[in-house]
């Protein structure tokens, strides 16, 4: 579908439920991206993939794959797509720790931003990030997202309260 030298994005399918399940149950992956640190049974993940990820008419989900090996390394979604007001929320998880901090997330985001703003003609993208996920905040800021608000002490993780930062990017800002 969408390709760079290092990654290939493709639509998520039911066959991806198993790898998604492994990421969903990996505390290292979910600690920085998921409100609920929980363990899920395989059938719960299958149902979630079928009904929430694939069954939604207001979302588009893509597997991020290593272009050389085709190995799935993460997932990225546009959710709550509002075609009338041309808004969507962006979610990304690099599920394979070996790929963290090497620019794969940035490459995937650049592909999805181009698609969202140039092909879907969205006006605005938003995202949420935990305040302790400094690497993600730096990345989002670097590619143009701006902080729009803070939900104070909305997450209790590792014995402390943390803020959830809301960030947004307008099509006009992206196109500059």
PDB file of C-alpha atoms in Angstrom:
ATOM      1  CA  UNK A   1       0.000   0.000   0.000  1.00  0.00           C
ATOM      2  CA  UNK A   2       2.323   2.798   1.240  1.00  0.00           C
ATOM      3  CA  UNK A   3       6.043   2.145   1.159  1.00  0.00           C
ATOM      4  CA  UNK A   4       9.369   3.742   2.012  1.00  0.00           C
ATOM      5  CA  UNK A   5      12.771   2.123   1.762  1.00  0.00           C
ATOM      6  CA  UNK A   6      12.399   0.663   5.273  1.00  0.00           C
ATOM      7  CA  UNK A   7       8.673   0.248   5.925  1.00  0.00           C
ATOM      8  CA  UNK A   8       5.484  -0.843   4.246  1.00  0.00           C
ATOM      9  CA  UNK A   9       2.023   0.086   5.508  1.00  0.00           C
ATOM     10  CA  UNK A  10      -0.849  -2.225   4.683  1.00  0.00           C
ATOM     11  CA  UNK A  11      -4.434  -2.525   5.839  1.00  0.00           C
ATOM     12  CA  UNK A  12      -4.862  -4.573   8.985  1.00  0.00           C
ATOM     13  CA  UNK A  13      -6.655  -7.932   8.577  1.00  0.00           C
ATOM     14  CA  UNK A  14      -8.034 -10.558  10.950  1.00  0.00           C
ATOM     15  CA  UNK A  15      -4.833 -12.545  10.383  1.00  0.00           C
ATOM     16  CA  UNK A  16      -2.948  -9.779  12.236  1.00  0.00           C
ATOM     17  CA  UNK A  17      -4.826 -10.464  15.476  1.00  0.00           C
ATOM     18  CA  UNK A  18      -2.152 -12.837  16.782  1.00  0.00           C
ATOM     19  CA  UNK A  19       0.742 -10.382  16.447  1.00  0.00           C
ATOM     20  CA  UNK A  20      -1.460  -7.553  17.732  1.00  0.00           C
ATOM     21  CA  UNK A  21      -2.311  -9.756  20.710  1.00  0.00           C
ATOM     22  CA  UNK A  22       1.384 -10.141  21.548  1.00  0.00           C
ATOM     23  CA  UNK A  23       1.856  -6.343  21.494  1.00  0.00           C
ATOM     24  CA  UNK A  24      -1.347  -5.767  23.477  1.00  0.00           C
ATOM     25  CA  UNK A  25      -0.074  -8.049  26.246  1.00  0.00           C
ATOM     26  CA  UNK A  26       3.483  -6.676  26.331  1.00  0.00           C
ATOM     27  CA  UNK A  27       3.763  -4.255  29.260  1.00  0.00           C
ATOM     28  CA  UNK A  28       6.753  -2.523  27.631  1.00  0.00           C
ATOM     29  CA  UNK A  29       4.614  -1.640  24.623  1.00  0.00           C
ATOM     30  CA  UNK A  30       1.435  -0.698  26.456  1.00  0.00           C
ATOM     31  CA  UNK A  31       3.059   1.279  29.287  1.00  0.00           C
ATOM     32  CA  UNK A  32       3.533   4.366  27.147  1.00  0.00           C
ATOM     33  CA  UNK A  33       0.399   4.132  25.006  1.00  0.00           C
ATOM     34  CA  UNK A  34      -2.493   2.404  26.779  1.00  0.00           C
ATOM     35  CA  UNK A  35      -4.618   3.738  29.622  1.00  0.00           C
ATOM     36  CA  UNK A  36      -5.338   0.242  30.868  1.00  0.00           C
ATOM     37  CA  UNK A  37      -2.458  -2.026  31.774  1.00  0.00           C
ATOM     38  CA  UNK A  38      -4.349  -5.291  31.482  1.00  0.00           C
ATOM     39  CA  UNK A  39      -3.886  -8.777  30.094  1.00  0.00           C
ATOM     40  CA  UNK A  40      -6.166  -9.952  27.327  1.00  0.00           C
ATOM     41  CA  UNK A  41      -7.182 -13.450  26.307  1.00  0.00           C
ATOM     42  CA  UNK A  42      -6.612 -14.297  22.622  1.00  0.00           C
ATOM     43  CA  UNK A  43     -10.367 -14.460  22.002  1.00  0.00           C
ATOM     44  CA  UNK A  44     -10.770 -10.958  23.506  1.00  0.00           C
ATOM     45  CA  UNK A  45      -8.154  -9.606  21.116  1.00  0.00           C
ATOM     46  CA  UNK A  46      -9.773 -11.435  18.179  1.00  0.00           C
ATOM     47  CA  UNK A  47     -13.125  -9.845  19.046  1.00  0.00           C
ATOM     48  CA  UNK A  48     -11.515  -6.409  19.493  1.00  0.00           C
ATOM     49  CA  UNK A  49      -9.794  -6.646  16.114  1.00  0.00           C
ATOM     50  CA  UNK A  50     -12.987  -7.838  14.389  1.00  0.00           C
ATOM     51  CA  UNK A  51     -15.442  -5.379  15.928  1.00  0.00           C
ATOM     52  CA  UNK A  52     -13.461  -2.288  16.954  1.00  0.00           C
ATOM     53  CA  UNK A  53     -10.517  -2.145  14.556  1.00  0.00           C
ATOM     54  CA  UNK A  54     -11.919  -3.746  11.397  1.00  0.00           C
ATOM     55  CA  UNK A  55     -15.631  -3.282  12.035  1.00  0.00           C
ATOM     56  CA  UNK A  56     -15.624   0.490  12.408  1.00  0.00           C
ATOM     57  CA  UNK A  57     -16.717   2.726   9.552  1.00  0.00           C
ATOM     58  CA  UNK A  58     -15.009   5.687  11.231  1.00  0.00           C
ATOM     59  CA  UNK A  59     -11.478   4.293  11.420  1.00  0.00           C
ATOM     60  CA  UNK A  60      -8.662   3.042   9.211  1.00  0.00           C
ATOM     61  CA  UNK A  61      -5.955   0.799  10.664  1.00  0.00           C
ATOM     62  CA  UNK A  62      -2.644  -0.163   9.129  1.00  0.00           C
ATOM     63  CA  UNK A  63       0.075  -2.617  10.028  1.00  0.00           C
ATOM     64  CA  UNK A  64       3.559  -1.139   9.874  1.00  0.00           C
ATOM     65  CA  UNK A  65       5.847  -3.761   8.367  1.00  0.00           C
ATOM     66  CA  UNK A  66       9.576  -4.031   7.827  1.00  0.00           C
ATOM     67  CA  UNK A  67       9.922  -3.556   4.047  1.00  0.00           C
ATOM     68  CA  UNK A  68      12.724  -6.133   3.774  1.00  0.00           C
ATOM     69  CA  UNK A  69      11.292  -8.945   5.888  1.00  0.00           C
ATOM     70  CA  UNK A  70       7.555  -8.091   5.814  1.00  0.00           C
ATOM     71  CA  UNK A  71       7.633  -8.603   9.604  1.00  0.00           C
ATOM     72  CA  UNK A  72       4.856  -6.616  11.326  1.00  0.00           C
ATOM     73  CA  UNK A  73       6.479  -4.096  13.675  1.00  0.00           C
ATOM     74  CA  UNK A  74       3.552  -1.903  14.693  1.00  0.00           C
ATOM     75  CA  UNK A  75       0.079  -0.575  14.116  1.00  0.00           C
ATOM     76  CA  UNK A  76      -1.171   2.861  13.198  1.00  0.00           C
ATOM     77  CA  UNK A  77      -4.751   4.068  12.977  1.00  0.00           C
ATOM     78  CA  UNK A  78      -6.893   7.023  12.142  1.00  0.00           C
ATOM     79  CA  UNK A  79      -9.874   6.757  14.487  1.00  0.00           C
ATOM     80  CA  UNK A  80     -13.028   8.781  15.063  1.00  0.00           C
ATOM     81  CA  UNK A  81     -12.830   9.986  11.478  1.00  0.00           C
ATOM     82  CA  UNK A  82     -15.388  12.743  10.985  1.00  0.00           C
ATOM     83  CA  UNK A  83     -15.686  13.276   7.239  1.00  0.00           C
ATOM     84  CA  UNK A  84     -18.106  16.203   7.589  1.00  0.00           C
ATOM     85  CA  UNK A  85     -15.757  18.230   9.801  1.00  0.00           C
ATOM     86  CA  UNK A  86     -12.635  16.606   8.301  1.00  0.00           C
ATOM     87  CA  UNK A  87     -11.092  15.582  11.638  1.00  0.00           C
ATOM     88  CA  UNK A  88      -9.534  12.368  12.931  1.00  0.00           C
ATOM     89  CA  UNK A  89      -7.465  11.116  15.840  1.00  0.00           C
ATOM     90  CA  UNK A  90      -4.150   9.390  15.197  1.00  0.00           C
ATOM     91  CA  UNK A  91      -2.819   6.401  17.150  1.00  0.00           C
ATOM     92  CA  UNK A  92       0.525   4.672  16.672  1.00  0.00           C
ATOM     93  CA  UNK A  93       2.251   1.795  18.469  1.00  0.00           C
ATOM     94  CA  UNK A  94       5.589   0.336  17.430  1.00  0.00           C
ATOM     95  CA  UNK A  95       5.025  -3.089  18.952  1.00  0.00           C
ATOM     96  CA  UNK A  96       8.482  -4.553  18.381  1.00  0.00           C
ATOM     97  CA  UNK A  97      10.988  -3.103  20.888  1.00  0.00           C
ATOM     98  CA  UNK A  98      13.922  -3.854  18.549  1.00  0.00           C
ATOM     99  CA  UNK A  99      12.542  -1.127  16.260  1.00  0.00           C
ATOM    100  CA  UNK A 100      12.180   1.570  18.938  1.00  0.00           C
ATOM    101  CA  UNK A 101      14.193   4.766  18.638  1.00  0.00           C
ATOM    102  CA  UNK A 102      15.304   4.076  15.063  1.00  0.00           C
ATOM    103  CA  UNK A 103      12.958   6.364  13.131  1.00  0.00           C
ATOM    104  CA  UNK A 104      10.402   3.764  12.033  1.00  0.00           C
ATOM    105  CA  UNK A 105       7.574   5.565  13.814  1.00  0.00           C
ATOM    106  CA  UNK A 106       8.539   8.858  12.205  1.00  0.00           C
ATOM    107  CA  UNK A 107       8.578   7.290   8.732  1.00  0.00           C
ATOM    108  CA  UNK A 108       5.183   5.695   9.297  1.00  0.00           C
ATOM    109  CA  UNK A 109       3.735   8.967  10.583  1.00  0.00           C
ATOM    110  CA  UNK A 110       5.036  10.868   7.560  1.00  0.00           C
ATOM    111  CA  UNK A 111       3.266   8.419   5.245  1.00  0.00           C
ATOM    112  CA  UNK A 112       0.015   8.618   7.194  1.00  0.00           C
ATOM    113  CA  UNK A 113       0.106  12.427   7.458  1.00  0.00           C
ATOM    114  CA  UNK A 114       0.559  12.686   3.690  1.00  0.00           C
ATOM    115  CA  UNK A 115      -2.367  10.302   3.156  1.00  0.00           C
ATOM    116  CA  UNK A 116      -4.612  12.016   5.721  1.00  0.00           C
ATOM    117  CA  UNK A 117      -4.038  15.545   4.471  1.00  0.00           C
ATOM    118  CA  UNK A 118      -3.514  15.001   0.725  1.00  0.00           C
ATOM    119  CA  UNK A 119      -5.732  12.014  -0.090  1.00  0.00           C
ATOM    120  CA  UNK A 120      -8.464  12.107   2.570  1.00  0.00           C
ATOM    121  CA  UNK A 121      -8.291  15.921   2.615  1.00  0.00           C
ATOM    122  CA  UNK A 122      -8.646  16.028   6.388  1.00  0.00           C
ATOM    123  CA  UNK A 123      -8.473  19.458   7.982  1.00  0.00           C
ATOM    124  CA  UNK A 124      -7.174  18.408  11.398  1.00  0.00           C
ATOM    125  CA  UNK A 125      -5.482  15.486  13.136  1.00  0.00           C
ATOM    126  CA  UNK A 126      -5.242  15.098  16.890  1.00  0.00           C
ATOM    127  CA  UNK A 127      -3.529  12.696  19.245  1.00  0.00           C
ATOM    128  CA  UNK A 128      -3.054  12.042  22.934  1.00  0.00           C
ATOM    129  CA  UNK A 129       0.255  11.256  24.610  1.00  0.00           C
ATOM    130  CA  UNK A 130       1.274  10.569  28.209  1.00  0.00           C
ATOM    131  CA  UNK A 131       3.520  13.253  29.694  1.00  0.00           C
ATOM    132  CA  UNK A 132       6.284  10.750  30.507  1.00  0.00           C
ATOM    133  CA  UNK A 133       6.536   9.583  26.885  1.00  0.00           C
ATOM    134  CA  UNK A 134       9.127  12.238  26.092  1.00  0.00           C
ATOM    135  CA  UNK A 135      10.447  10.513  22.967  1.00  0.00           C
ATOM    136  CA  UNK A 136       6.954  10.532  21.415  1.00  0.00           C
ATOM    137  CA  UNK A 137       6.328  14.162  22.420  1.00  0.00           C
ATOM    138  CA  UNK A 138       9.600  15.205  20.742  1.00  0.00           C
ATOM    139  CA  UNK A 139       8.669  13.277  17.593  1.00  0.00           C
ATOM    140  CA  UNK A 140       5.145  14.715  17.390  1.00  0.00           C
ATOM    141  CA  UNK A 141       6.488  18.247  17.919  1.00  0.00           C
ATOM    142  CA  UNK A 142       9.208  17.709  15.306  1.00  0.00           C
ATOM    143  CA  UNK A 143       6.677  16.742  12.639  1.00  0.00           C
ATOM    144  CA  UNK A 144       4.449  19.718  13.418  1.00  0.00           C
ATOM    145  CA  UNK A 145       1.967  18.750  16.128  1.00  0.00           C
ATOM    146  CA  UNK A 146       1.320  21.449  18.723  1.00  0.00           C
ATOM    147  CA  UNK A 147       0.135  21.028  22.289  1.00  0.00           C
ATOM    148  CA  UNK A 148      -3.522  22.041  22.529  1.00  0.00           C
ATOM    149  CA  UNK A 149      -4.372  21.032  26.059  1.00  0.00           C
ATOM    150  CA  UNK A 150      -3.564  18.952  29.099  1.00  0.00           C
ATOM    151  CA  UNK A 151      -5.773  16.611  31.081  1.00  0.00           C
ATOM    152  CA  UNK A 152      -4.189  16.930  34.518  1.00  0.00           C
ATOM    153  CA  UNK A 153      -3.329  13.803  36.499  1.00  0.00           C
ATOM    154  CA  UNK A 154      -5.582  11.566  34.425  1.00  0.00           C
ATOM    155  CA  UNK A 155      -3.318   8.509  34.492  1.00  0.00           C
ATOM    156  CA  UNK A 156      -1.924   6.631  37.489  1.00  0.00           C
ATOM    157  CA  UNK A 157       1.138   4.697  36.379  1.00  0.00           C
ATOM    158  CA  UNK A 158       4.098   3.338  38.347  1.00  0.00           C
ATOM    159  CA  UNK A 159       2.969   4.931  41.611  1.00  0.00           C
ATOM    160  CA  UNK A 160       2.494   8.468  40.273  1.00  0.00           C
ATOM    161  CA  UNK A 161      -0.140  10.615  38.613  1.00  0.00           C
ATOM    162  CA  UNK A 162       0.552  11.732  35.049  1.00  0.00           C
ATOM    163  CA  UNK A 163      -1.002  14.189  32.621  1.00  0.00           C
ATOM    164  CA  UNK A 164      -2.372  13.316  29.205  1.00  0.00           C
ATOM    165  CA  UNK A 165      -1.289  15.864  26.613  1.00  0.00           C
ATOM    166  CA  UNK A 166      -3.550  16.627  23.661  1.00  0.00           C
ATOM    167  CA  UNK A 167      -1.770  17.654  20.466  1.00  0.00           C
ATOM    168  CA  UNK A 168      -3.088  18.678  17.070  1.00  0.00           C
ATOM    169  CA  UNK A 169      -1.964  19.464  13.549  1.00  0.00           C
ATOM    170  CA  UNK A 170      -3.925  21.393  10.927  1.00  0.00           C
ATOM    171  CA  UNK A 171      -3.738  20.650   7.221  1.00  0.00           C
ATOM    172  CA  UNK A 172      -2.589  24.237   6.565  1.00  0.00           C
ATOM    173  CA  UNK A 173       0.275  23.849   9.068  1.00  0.00           C
ATOM    174  CA  UNK A 174       1.308  20.538   7.525  1.00  0.00           C
ATOM    175  CA  UNK A 175       1.301  21.963   3.988  1.00  0.00           C
ATOM    176  CA  UNK A 176       3.711  24.836   4.854  1.00  0.00           C
TER     177      UNK A 176
END
